[in-house]
Amino acid sequence: MTERPRVAFFDFTGCEGDQLQVVNLEERLFDLVEVVEVVSFREAMSEHSDDYEIAFIEGSVVTAHDEERLAGIRENADVVVALGSCAAFGGINAIRNDQDFETVTERVYGDDADMIEANPEARPIESVVEVDATIPGCPIDREEFVQVVTGLIRGVEPTLPNHPVCVECKLEENECAFHRDEICLGPVTRGGCGADCVGEGTHCWGCRGMVDTPSEDAYTAVLEEHGLDAEEIVEQYQLYWGWQRPERATQEEAQ
Amino acid sequence: MSKKEVIDPVTRVEGHGKITIELDDDGDVEDTQFHVTEFRGFEEFVEGRPVWEMPEITARICGICPVSHQLAAAKAVDEIADVEIPEGAYKLRELLHMGQVLQSHALSFFYLSSPDLVLGYDADPEKRNIEGVLEENPQLAERGIDLRSFGQDVIATLGDKKVHPDFAIGGGVTNTLDREDGQQLLEQSEDLDTYVRETIDLLQEIFAEMDDDTLDYATYETGYMGLVDEDGGLEHYDGDIRLVDEDGDLLEEIDDGDYADIIGERSEDWSYLKFPYYKGRDFEDGQYRVGPLGRLNAVDQLRTPQAQEEFERYMDAADGPVHERSTYYHWARLIEILYCIERIRELLDDDDVYDGVPNVPTKPEKNNGVGVIEAPRGTLIHEYDVDDTGKVTNANFIVATTHNNGAMNKGVRTAAEKFVDGPEIPEGTLNKMESVIRCYDPCLSCSTHAIGDMPLEVTVEQDGEVLDEVSR
């Protein structure tokens, strides 16, 4: 890594909210550009230029062109970072992985549906290229972004918290969402967010993805205890984890 | 005879804008098309999910105005649950919304448009960004940052996050505001009104120095749409939909649930973005504009004193009853920023936002609900059909950028006719084309060109043959 690494941002299918979180650093953005050189915030230079070292990638992969483009970026970058949940593990876009794709496109575009050449599944970038670091979250946490950038500059491999959101709820002294009769994904979701949503009075939606070794069976039992049927439980799991869960299931089968 | 090009989805990149200019046999502009490239299928993938999740899920449609989607969805859920939300919740939602409109407008004006306005359309592209403005006019850039931070802090104080906050839910909001936090926001808002009014003065100087071609390259007649309160005043959170014609005369004023009676939608095979129009007229004459310019043309007044003064000054500058210049979106946007600051202060002075009841319980009572709000970029409509258990069976969204699709295309056409003559695209045209579109602040271009330029491709074609192509 050079002293002031050249950094590029790219977006695929998503809402661009993670890049906005970077803009949301506001005054600190100017500190950031002192330590890195932002050479592209998507468009300032050609995608196929090899003139960047760190590529931050937002959004999930939905077209064949996305795959090619992503492979090109991988070739040019020393370090590829998945920015946000859509890039990291498919995120909310992957809800549709469970739906019939033809129905989806026809309902939106009617007779023009055949002009859509997207893949039937929305996938995380690691399904196409090797990923060096991940910043999950919907949206990303700005502090975590700064930490990862700082780490990369110093040559430290960034690590993610691997405890469930419940741990953070305890530290924040939040009332448990289950006690408020809400269904909460906190027990199996990766922490690091400060349990903001529970603190605000709602519940964890699972936006940071699953922890590495979730106690899914035990958790499913908890959900059953709260009166959810199988379909409703799957619905909970599918909100952000439409890609992540089937993948895990396949891996486990392989083992 | 020139050939219409159908965009190939494979070559398109999310969020890219693409313009095709077609020339006739004499080399004059025959037609132009502004293409949009989004396909995410949100309307579909919410199907089958509980409607209570909609405020949370639909916020993910857009990272720039998640609050707008959250609020429109929450209003639709209120209808499905057949509840009146408590007074405090109503005001807190408006407060959240004002923070959102403020931050989004500040991003649009100070971060995205001020580089063109302050440094000039022909300035070195490397300088034409917020960093360049920071060098040229540091005070302006810093004030822009302060204004945007304030809007973001209002959102973060209520929703705990600046993007995708967790606040509006069916039946109300999650929490009331702490007095201490409210006090802090009030203190933070000091001087901000002055900043905006001085920026409006600065904008007048900039307009005065602009040549007519630049000021008027996207001036044309359309209708205008916006929500109004019961006195015909500007309203962003809750009101009737008003549509006025090119002379500012009333065409429709309807309950927001009846939107489908007046708005029709047409698809074109060269863009994923649909084209809405006013059903009372044919497609061509039924075009209307939304967003700051559309709203200020549609309303009679603004209910906060400083914004009302600026509104009067603005309307006095019009040649007729309405402003037709797309460039005046910027002016209208600044007046709305001022309005937001004043409304935020009024709401923070209201006991209900601290002591009110945050929400009422909800359960499915009806099978349909509509939520309409004025998002920063214009009228945003969410409609859901649900089954008896509250699962979504059908969803329809009309987002602000869509309403302006026809107008943006018209603007691009007007600009092309003015600046393109023959097969080659003259220097600087790309940025002018882009700034027509940028007046409307469309979502497709929003966050990423905060640092840098909007990705844009302009193609000139004759008989289907590409004569010139410029992109970045």
XYZ file of C-alpha atoms in Angstrom:
727
model
C 0.000 0.000 0.000
C 1.399 3.406 -0.923
C 1.567 6.212 1.590
C -1.620 7.857 0.353
C -3.492 5.012 -1.315
C -5.720 5.665 -4.286
C -9.276 4.727 -3.488
C -12.270 4.140 -5.752
C -15.964 3.676 -5.042
C -18.230 1.636 -7.284
C -21.906 0.937 -7.037
C -23.926 -1.952 -8.297
C -27.582 -2.586 -7.473
C -28.514 -0.785 -4.302
C -29.707 2.503 -2.902
C -26.335 4.288 -2.709
C -26.979 4.880 0.990
C -23.618 3.462 2.006
C -21.707 5.885 -0.165
C -23.935 8.568 1.294
C -22.823 7.460 4.743
C -19.280 8.206 3.565
C -20.415 11.677 2.458
C -22.082 11.919 5.870
C -18.650 12.006 7.448
C -18.969 15.692 6.533
C -15.988 17.679 7.866
C -14.168 14.418 8.503
C -14.426 13.677 4.816
C -11.792 16.326 4.321
C -9.577 14.561 6.870
C -10.131 11.352 4.987
C -8.981 12.785 1.674
C -5.738 13.789 3.364
C -4.855 10.173 4.017
C -6.329 8.628 0.881
C -6.760 9.941 -2.618
C -10.292 9.395 -3.890
C -9.798 8.767 -7.587
C -13.315 7.706 -8.367
C -16.634 8.040 -6.744
C -17.918 5.858 -9.567
C -17.397 8.062 -12.560
C -14.363 10.316 -12.336
C -12.267 7.825 -14.234
C -12.662 4.816 -16.443
C -13.772 1.637 -14.745
C -10.991 -0.307 -16.348
C -8.227 1.971 -15.242
C -5.857 0.160 -12.925
C -5.084 3.329 -11.132
C -6.527 2.532 -7.713
C -5.443 0.310 -4.882
C -8.552 0.033 -2.740
C -11.974 -0.520 -4.307
C -15.085 -0.036 -2.182
C -18.063 -1.761 -3.712
C -21.673 -1.076 -2.854
C -24.716 -3.026 -4.045
C -25.398 -6.561 -5.141
C -24.678 -8.290 -8.432
C -27.725 -8.711 -10.698
C -26.593 -8.770 -14.327
C -23.983 -10.563 -16.426
C -22.481 -7.166 -17.089
C -22.167 -6.618 -13.329
C -20.084 -9.790 -13.133
C -17.709 -8.665 -15.890
C -17.388 -5.220 -14.448
C -16.707 -6.596 -10.994
C -14.044 -8.963 -12.310
C -12.360 -5.990 -13.986
C -12.356 -4.049 -10.739
C -10.915 -7.044 -8.892
C -8.106 -7.250 -11.394
C -7.187 -3.622 -10.932
C -7.486 -3.323 -7.174
C -5.108 -4.628 -4.530
C -7.863 -4.635 -1.960
C -11.600 -5.113 -2.545
C -13.962 -4.068 0.228
C -17.681 -4.943 0.252
C -19.481 -1.818 1.406
C -22.860 -2.453 3.006
C -25.131 -5.445 3.258
C -26.126 -5.721 -0.415
C -22.472 -6.160 -1.434
C -21.506 -8.117 1.673
C -24.215 -10.792 1.657
C -26.936 -9.871 -0.846
C -28.984 -7.798 1.572
C -32.551 -6.726 1.002
C -32.318 -7.192 -2.785
C -32.133 -10.927 -2.172
C -35.750 -11.035 -0.997
C -36.631 -11.570 -4.622
C -34.378 -14.643 -4.887
C -37.249 -16.514 -3.380
C -39.766 -15.249 -5.936
C -40.450 -16.315 -9.469
C -38.367 -13.975 -11.588
C -40.616 -13.944 -14.649
C -43.580 -12.963 -12.560
C -41.566 -10.156 -10.987
C -40.485 -8.597 -14.281
C -43.823 -9.080 -15.986
C -45.735 -7.446 -13.209
C -43.504 -4.394 -13.267
C -42.954 -4.004 -17.013
C -45.780 -5.944 -18.627
C -45.140 -6.708 -22.276
C -41.742 -5.043 -22.115
C -40.563 -7.539 -19.497
C -38.252 -9.312 -21.920
C -36.029 -6.244 -22.080
C -34.891 -7.042 -18.556
C -31.719 -9.070 -18.732
C -31.015 -9.301 -15.054
C -30.183 -12.584 -13.335
C -32.963 -14.201 -11.349
C -30.936 -13.803 -8.177
C -29.369 -10.835 -6.435
C -25.982 -11.945 -5.112
C -23.214 -10.592 -2.903
C -19.955 -9.664 -4.599
C -18.078 -12.534 -2.985
C -20.082 -14.879 -5.208
C -18.107 -13.451 -8.143
C -14.750 -12.256 -6.845
C -12.522 -12.632 -3.824
C -13.291 -10.051 -1.160
C -10.633 -8.812 1.250
C -12.748 -6.974 3.764
C -16.410 -6.453 4.536
C -18.285 -3.577 6.110
C -21.826 -4.861 6.649
C -24.893 -2.852 7.682
C -27.897 -1.214 6.102
C -26.557 1.354 6.029
C -22.912 0.959 7.056
C -21.756 2.436 10.328
C -19.561 5.439 9.604
C -17.204 4.665 12.474
C -16.704 1.156 11.219
C -15.878 2.570 7.781
C -13.262 4.893 9.258
C -11.796 2.018 11.265
C -11.527 -0.207 8.220
C -9.885 2.534 6.138
C -7.477 3.300 8.957
C -6.687 -0.395 9.316
C -6.072 -0.851 5.612
C -3.703 2.117 5.485
C -1.749 0.709 8.391
C -1.705 -2.744 6.872
C -3.888 -4.277 9.581
C -6.453 -6.809 8.475
C -9.867 -5.508 9.531
C -11.972 -7.827 11.676
C -15.672 -7.719 12.328
C -17.389 -8.136 15.677
C -18.621 -11.701 15.935
C -21.064 -11.484 18.805
C -24.827 -11.181 18.433
C -26.694 -7.897 18.780
C -28.061 -9.189 22.113
C -24.675 -8.528 23.718
C -24.932 -4.882 22.753
C -28.501 -4.640 23.999
C -27.301 -5.819 27.386
C -24.525 -3.202 27.401
C -27.015 -0.510 26.381
C -29.482 -1.791 28.992
C -32.245 -1.977 26.378
C -35.513 -3.652 27.216
C -35.585 -6.921 25.287
C -37.802 -6.618 22.199
C -39.248 -10.070 22.926
C -40.498 -8.670 26.235
C -42.351 -6.059 24.223
C -43.903 -8.862 22.172
C -41.829 -8.051 19.108
C -39.939 -10.542 17.004
C -36.261 -9.670 17.047
C -33.380 -11.070 14.997
C -30.822 -9.827 17.531
C -29.896 -13.283 18.902
C -28.370 -14.420 15.590
C -27.388 -11.091 13.996
C -23.832 -9.767 13.942
C -23.341 -6.993 16.491
C -21.295 -3.817 16.105
C -24.236 -1.455 15.591
C -24.822 -0.563 19.223
C -28.278 -2.165 18.944
C -29.671 1.153 17.729
C -32.950 -0.204 16.404
C -33.877 -1.945 19.640
C -32.792 1.155 21.545
C -35.164 3.193 19.383
C -38.054 0.980 20.361
C -38.290 -1.332 17.362
C -36.375 -4.584 16.950
C -33.360 -5.986 15.127
C -34.106 -6.655 11.459
C -30.854 -8.500 10.841
C -29.293 -5.877 8.603
C -25.671 -6.736 9.516
C -26.058 -10.350 8.519
C -25.757 -13.454 10.642
C -22.958 -14.032 13.126
C -20.459 -16.628 11.916
C -21.869 -19.450 14.023
C -25.523 -18.654 14.727
C -27.489 -20.957 17.025
C -30.220 -21.142 14.466
C -31.993 -24.170 15.897
C -32.209 -22.720 19.366
C -33.377 -19.442 17.922
C -36.022 -21.100 15.759
C -37.312 -22.715 18.939
C -37.598 -19.277 20.535
C -39.588 -18.029 17.564
C -41.874 -21.049 17.741
C -42.411 -20.344 21.415
C -43.587 -16.903 20.401
C -46.234 -18.449 18.218
C -44.634 -18.063 14.791
C -45.317 -20.747 12.239
C -42.690 -22.049 9.843
C -43.687 -19.674 7.053
C -43.432 -16.642 9.310
C -40.051 -17.740 10.583
C -38.737 -18.088 7.032
C -40.155 -14.641 6.293
C -38.096 -13.216 9.167
C -34.970 -14.925 7.885
C -35.551 -13.841 4.290
C -35.669 -10.076 4.875
C -31.902 -9.606 4.657
C -30.621 -13.171 4.484
C -32.241 -14.416 1.289
C -28.792 -15.268 -0.063
C -26.941 -16.022 3.125
C -29.123 -18.808 4.475
C -29.432 -21.083 1.431
C -25.668 -20.640 0.986
C -25.010 -21.748 4.530
C -27.339 -24.687 4.134
C -25.429 -25.821 1.035
C -22.091 -25.472 2.809
C -23.309 -27.501 5.734
C -24.599 -30.197 3.439
C -21.201 -30.330 1.742
C -19.553 -30.881 5.094
C -35.928 8.945 -40.955
C -33.873 8.263 -37.904
C -33.901 5.087 -35.953
C -35.095 4.879 -32.397
C -32.608 3.112 -30.252
C -33.786 0.651 -27.634
C -31.410 0.658 -24.733
C -29.622 -2.554 -24.111
C -29.849 -3.393 -20.427
C -26.558 -5.281 -20.483
C -24.548 -2.221 -21.354
C -26.196 -0.155 -18.728
C -24.886 0.470 -15.314
C -27.081 1.173 -12.318
C -27.708 4.830 -11.877
C -26.288 5.917 -15.196
C -28.127 8.493 -17.211
C -27.950 8.256 -20.965
C -29.028 10.782 -23.561
C -29.587 10.030 -27.220
C -29.885 12.896 -29.688
C -31.326 12.067 -33.088
C -30.643 14.282 -36.090
C -32.797 14.607 -39.189
C -31.394 14.545 -42.734
C -30.450 18.225 -42.501
C -28.465 17.591 -39.347
C -30.936 19.376 -37.093
C -32.099 17.906 -33.805
C -35.118 15.747 -34.446
C -35.592 14.007 -31.160
C -33.858 13.432 -27.840
C -34.240 10.770 -25.218
C -33.112 10.716 -21.637
C -32.888 7.086 -20.553
C -32.965 5.712 -17.044
C -31.599 2.422 -15.991
C -32.915 1.249 -12.671
C -34.325 -2.183 -12.147
C -34.760 -3.400 -8.647
C -38.361 -4.577 -8.569
C -39.210 -3.268 -5.121
C -42.923 -3.207 -5.868
C -42.699 -6.915 -6.438
C -40.462 -8.079 -3.722
C -42.545 -6.540 -0.981
C -45.391 -8.768 -2.103
C -46.299 -11.396 0.466
C -44.573 -9.566 3.291
C -46.472 -8.086 6.251
C -47.471 -4.503 5.554
C -46.107 -3.451 8.985
C -42.613 -3.966 7.601
C -43.131 -1.520 4.742
C -41.819 1.611 6.500
C -38.620 -0.298 7.231
C -38.227 -2.088 3.898
C -39.195 0.686 1.504
C -36.767 3.067 3.209
C -34.135 0.921 1.471
C -35.357 2.035 -1.948
C -33.221 5.117 -1.631
C -30.259 6.057 0.498
C -30.838 9.750 -0.161
C -34.425 10.039 0.979
C -35.207 6.918 2.993
C -37.332 9.043 5.331
C -39.698 9.959 2.503
C -40.414 6.325 1.702
C -40.679 5.445 5.359
C -43.267 8.179 5.926
C -45.335 7.415 2.816
C -45.430 3.744 3.821
C -46.290 4.561 7.437
C -49.188 6.758 6.278
C -50.495 3.914 4.119
C -50.240 1.525 7.081
C -52.229 3.995 9.228
C -54.991 3.788 6.639
C -54.930 0.015 6.520
C -55.145 -0.073 10.325
C -57.827 2.623 10.133
C -56.237 4.721 12.878
C -55.745 8.435 13.459
C -52.235 8.845 14.784
C -51.778 10.938 17.950
C -51.082 14.670 17.596
C -47.553 14.298 18.942
C -46.745 11.520 16.485
C -48.103 13.616 13.619
C -45.837 16.517 14.545
C -42.828 14.269 15.101
C -43.274 12.766 11.667
C -43.408 16.242 10.162
C -40.296 17.167 12.141
C -38.456 14.129 10.786
C -39.614 15.004 7.299
C -38.463 18.620 7.562
C -35.002 17.372 8.570
C -35.023 15.122 5.530
C -36.131 17.783 3.043
C -33.562 20.186 4.472
C -30.627 17.793 4.236
C -31.577 16.596 0.773
C -32.014 20.136 -0.576
C -28.736 21.219 1.009
C -26.977 18.271 -0.618
C -28.517 19.190 -3.963
C -27.748 22.887 -3.833
C -24.463 23.170 -1.988
C -22.740 19.892 -2.808
C -24.034 19.166 -6.288
C -25.157 22.372 -7.966
C -23.138 25.154 -6.381
C -19.952 24.048 -8.188
C -21.663 24.813 -11.538
C -23.204 28.012 -10.248
C -20.175 29.397 -8.426
C -17.334 28.127 -10.607
C -19.190 28.156 -13.926
C -20.357 25.416 -16.273
C -17.101 25.533 -18.179
C -14.823 25.346 -15.151
C -12.146 22.659 -14.921
C -14.023 19.440 -14.090
C -11.374 18.585 -11.520
C -12.309 21.689 -9.574
C -16.035 21.509 -10.206
C -16.975 19.858 -6.935
C -17.553 20.794 -3.310
C -13.810 20.859 -2.679
C -13.464 23.406 -5.488
C -16.186 25.539 -3.917
C -14.390 25.245 -0.602
C -11.357 26.887 -2.220
C -13.281 29.531 -4.164
C -15.895 30.468 -1.586
C -15.103 28.705 1.689
C -17.924 30.410 3.543
C -20.527 29.082 1.127
C -19.190 25.529 1.287
C -18.974 25.574 5.077
C -22.492 26.939 5.382
C -23.712 24.214 3.049
C -22.081 21.625 5.256
C -23.631 23.183 8.384
C -27.093 23.255 6.831
C -26.918 19.681 5.675
C -25.533 18.528 9.035
C -28.424 20.208 10.795
C -30.994 18.342 8.699
C -29.083 15.110 9.226
C -28.869 15.746 12.968
C -32.635 16.243 13.186
C -33.062 12.847 11.547
C -30.352 11.206 13.645
C -31.757 12.646 16.894
C -35.163 11.162 16.129
C -34.186 7.990 14.312
C -30.731 7.289 15.703
C -29.248 6.924 12.210
C -28.777 9.365 9.372
C -29.492 6.906 6.577
C -32.384 4.448 6.971
C -33.484 5.717 10.387
C -35.816 3.670 12.509
C -38.566 6.070 13.460
C -41.909 6.198 11.646
C -44.055 3.099 12.085
C -47.695 2.332 11.353
C -49.737 4.052 14.068
C -47.179 6.771 14.781
C -43.507 6.907 15.682
C -41.287 4.858 17.961
C -40.461 7.572 20.487
C -41.041 11.135 21.519
C -38.176 13.615 21.664
C -36.114 14.404 24.777
C -36.310 18.070 25.787
C -32.554 18.274 26.069
C -32.106 17.035 22.503
C -34.755 19.456 21.257
C -32.982 22.325 22.989
C -29.695 21.341 21.432
C -31.220 21.292 17.953
C -32.766 24.710 18.547
C -29.365 26.086 19.482
C -27.781 24.445 16.463
C -30.377 26.139 14.212
C -29.252 29.640 15.207
C -27.909 31.656 12.264
C -28.965 29.019 9.747
C -31.878 31.142 8.478
C -29.466 34.020 7.889
C -27.125 31.697 5.973
C -29.927 30.693 3.655
C -31.163 34.230 3.039
C -27.638 35.373 2.231
C -27.273 32.437 -0.129
C -30.510 33.469 -1.852
C -28.990 36.950 -2.300
C -25.829 35.405 -3.711
C -27.899 33.340 -6.122
C -29.532 36.534 -7.420
C -26.061 37.888 -8.225
C -25.202 34.652 -10.013
C -28.417 34.745 -12.031
C -27.823 38.417 -12.886
C -24.448 37.538 -14.387
C -25.736 34.555 -16.353
C -26.369 34.988 -20.049
C -29.914 34.360 -21.197
C -29.013 31.151 -23.002
C -27.744 29.604 -19.799
C -30.583 30.935 -17.682
C -33.250 29.895 -20.157
C -31.945 26.741 -21.785
C -34.629 24.716 -20.086
C -37.621 27.021 -19.881
C -40.957 25.661 -20.986
C -44.645 25.334 -20.191
C -45.977 22.457 -18.086
C -48.465 21.916 -15.314
C -47.297 21.873 -11.672
C -48.154 19.591 -8.772
C -47.805 19.692 -5.006
C -49.589 18.991 -1.735
C -51.394 21.911 -0.095
C -52.796 22.497 3.380
C -56.398 23.629 3.887
C -55.416 27.259 3.191
C -53.660 26.411 -0.051
C -50.295 26.736 1.702
C -47.123 24.702 1.117
C -47.351 21.324 2.828
C -44.868 18.470 2.703
C -46.237 15.874 5.077
C -50.004 15.734 4.704
C -52.495 17.504 2.448
C -54.547 17.425 -0.730
C -52.934 16.983 -4.124
C -53.191 20.168 -6.167
C -52.464 20.362 -9.879
C -52.341 23.713 -11.685
C -51.929 24.377 -15.388
C -49.234 26.340 -17.253
C -50.912 29.605 -16.234
C -51.149 28.613 -12.591
C -54.920 28.016 -12.854
C -56.391 25.198 -10.827
C -56.932 21.912 -12.678
C -57.508 19.565 -9.760
C -57.471 19.549 -5.988
C -58.192 16.093 -4.688
C -57.856 13.862 -1.663
C -54.490 12.091 -1.879
C -56.181 8.682 -1.919
C -57.737 9.548 -5.282
C -54.428 10.093 -7.089
C -55.179 7.383 -9.658
C -58.168 9.419 -10.891
C -55.895 12.117 -12.271
C -52.490 10.511 -12.861
C -51.962 8.110 -15.758
C -48.693 6.303 -16.574
C -47.172 5.399 -19.916
C -44.149 3.169 -20.616
C -41.627 3.801 -23.382
C -39.487 0.973 -24.657
C -36.276 2.992 -24.313
C -36.415 3.734 -20.584
C -37.190 1.779 -17.418
C -38.630 4.930 -15.953
C -42.351 5.312 -16.646
C -43.938 8.556 -17.828
C -46.832 9.854 -15.730
C -49.231 12.463 -17.122
C -52.439 14.244 -16.202
C -55.357 12.119 -17.332
C -57.576 15.146 -17.971
C -55.390 15.967 -20.997
C -53.571 14.030 -23.665
C -50.027 12.802 -22.969
C -48.148 15.760 -24.507
C -50.198 18.476 -22.833
C -50.588 16.477 -19.666
C -46.950 16.867 -18.562
C -46.416 18.488 -15.193
C -43.497 19.237 -12.916
C -43.061 18.419 -9.244
C -40.429 19.274 -6.638
C -39.524 22.746 -5.332
C -40.411 24.647 -8.526
C -43.623 22.663 -9.022
C -44.680 23.102 -5.422
C -44.067 26.852 -5.257
C -45.982 27.274 -8.527
C -48.899 25.277 -7.137
C -49.277 26.834 -3.669
C -50.754 30.200 -2.624
C -48.508 30.858 0.342
C -45.955 29.595 2.855
C -46.971 29.579 6.495
C -43.652 30.631 8.055
C -42.812 34.360 8.023
C -39.305 34.476 6.520
C -40.056 31.887 3.873
C -43.243 33.759 2.982
C -41.202 36.960 2.463
C -38.784 35.136 0.205
C -41.679 33.468 -1.602
C -43.210 36.875 -2.360
C -39.901 38.174 -3.672
C -39.582 35.055 -5.798
C -43.062 35.276 -7.269
C -42.623 39.017 -7.923
C -39.699 38.111 -10.165
C -41.873 35.921 -12.391
C -43.007 37.188 -15.782
C -46.435 35.676 -15.256
C -48.279 33.733 -12.593
C -45.701 30.905 -12.566
C -41.955 30.365 -13.016
C -41.106 28.257 -16.063
C -37.320 28.302 -15.802
C -35.831 24.994 -14.717
C -32.843 26.945 -13.416
C -35.159 28.456 -10.799
C -35.492 25.070 -9.141
C -32.372 26.152 -7.276
C -34.007 29.325 -6.001
C -37.195 27.484 -5.013
C -35.073 24.863 -3.261
C -33.362 27.501 -1.105
C -36.732 28.996 -0.125
C -37.842 25.544 0.966
C -34.678 25.134 3.021
C -35.605 28.336 4.841
C -39.153 27.046 5.328
C -37.804 23.789 6.795
C -35.615 25.621 9.298
C -38.541 27.746 10.451
C -40.908 24.755 10.648
C -38.333 22.732 12.586
C -38.071 25.548 15.124
C -41.861 25.820 15.425
C -42.189 22.096 15.943
C -39.360 22.038 18.491
C -41.221 24.727 20.439
C -44.312 22.539 20.597
C -44.873 20.525 23.804
C -46.524 17.698 21.865
C -43.215 16.532 20.382
C -41.901 15.959 23.929
C -44.968 14.973 25.931
C -47.288 13.519 23.290
C -48.260 9.904 22.809
C -45.868 8.311 20.281
C -48.149 5.682 18.769
C -51.366 3.709 18.859
C -51.645 -0.047 18.293
C -52.452 -1.245 14.815
C -54.037 -4.304 13.254
C -55.343 -4.898 9.735
C -58.802 -3.387 9.315
C -58.880 -2.443 5.632
C -57.530 -4.048 2.480
C -56.083 -0.927 0.919
C -54.040 2.059 2.003
C -52.488 5.039 0.236
C -49.742 7.265 1.632
C -48.752 10.456 -0.191
C -46.123 12.965 0.873
C -44.024 15.664 -0.738
C -40.569 14.138 -0.865
C -37.713 16.605 -1.472
C -37.937 15.933 -5.218
C -41.736 15.953 -5.415
C -44.913 14.024 -4.803
C -44.296 10.471 -3.597
C -47.115 7.938 -3.681
C -47.255 4.517 -2.012
C -50.315 2.305 -2.361
C -50.752 -1.186 -0.905
C -53.425 -3.838 -1.183
C -53.310 -6.343 1.661
C -55.135 -9.560 2.514
C -57.078 -9.955 5.767
C -53.936 -10.877 7.695
C -52.121 -7.745 6.543
C -49.861 -9.364 3.927
C -49.153 -7.229 0.877
C -50.849 -8.568 -2.251
C -50.079 -5.632 -4.509
C -47.965 -2.484 -4.244
C -47.683 0.582 -6.419
C -45.117 3.347 -5.991
C -44.878 6.549 -7.987
C -41.673 8.266 -6.961
C -40.936 11.943 -7.408
C -38.316 11.515 -10.103
C -40.865 9.666 -12.244
C -43.269 12.623 -12.358
C -40.490 14.789 -13.732
C -39.462 12.273 -16.375
C -41.433 13.966 -19.139
C -40.193 17.388 -18.077
C -36.565 16.240 -17.921
C -36.869 14.850 -21.419
C -38.399 18.100 -22.582
C -35.545 19.992 -20.917
C -32.922 17.853 -22.613
C -34.648 18.409 -25.945
C -34.754 22.176 -25.455
C -31.090 22.230 -24.488
C -30.090 20.013 -27.425
C -31.883 22.261 -29.864
C -30.045 25.222 -28.431
C -26.530 23.790 -28.205
C -26.258 20.950 -30.713
C -25.937 21.880 -34.363
C -24.677 19.120 -36.598
C -23.054 15.805 -35.841
C -20.498 16.830 -33.277
C -21.194 17.490 -29.638
C -19.650 20.853 -28.738
C -17.418 21.205 -25.660
C -19.318 22.013 -22.482
C -22.568 20.568 -23.841
C -22.271 17.494 -21.696
C -22.236 19.536 -18.542
C -25.120 21.711 -19.736
C -27.209 18.646 -20.541
C -26.334 17.291 -17.165
C -27.235 20.484 -15.371
C -30.690 20.496 -16.960
C -31.241 17.142 -15.382
C -29.553 18.217 -12.184
C -32.071 21.065 -11.733
C -34.570 18.316 -11.031
C -32.143 16.624 -8.660
C -33.240 13.189 -9.815
C -32.546 10.233 -7.591
C -30.626 8.290 -10.207
C -27.743 10.679 -10.008
C -27.788 11.711 -6.426
C -25.219 10.539 -3.968
C -22.227 9.561 -6.017
C -21.552 12.804 -7.776
C -21.137 14.502 -4.427
C -17.469 14.157 -5.280
C -17.122 14.282 -9.029
C -19.485 14.376 -11.952
C -22.642 12.577 -12.814
C -22.016 9.601 -15.076
C -23.543 10.522 -18.366
C -23.357 9.359 -21.912
C -24.516 11.499 -24.816
C -24.874 9.980 -28.267
C -25.700 11.783 -31.509
C -27.364 9.563 -34.095
C -28.507 9.963 -37.667
C -30.386 7.188 -39.431
C -29.397 4.914 -36.609
C -25.712 5.581 -37.120
C -23.741 6.906 -34.178
C -22.027 10.141 -35.235
C -20.537 11.257 -31.974
C -20.396 9.953 -28.460
C -19.253 11.640 -25.309
C -19.243 9.999 -21.930
C -17.647 10.063 -18.572
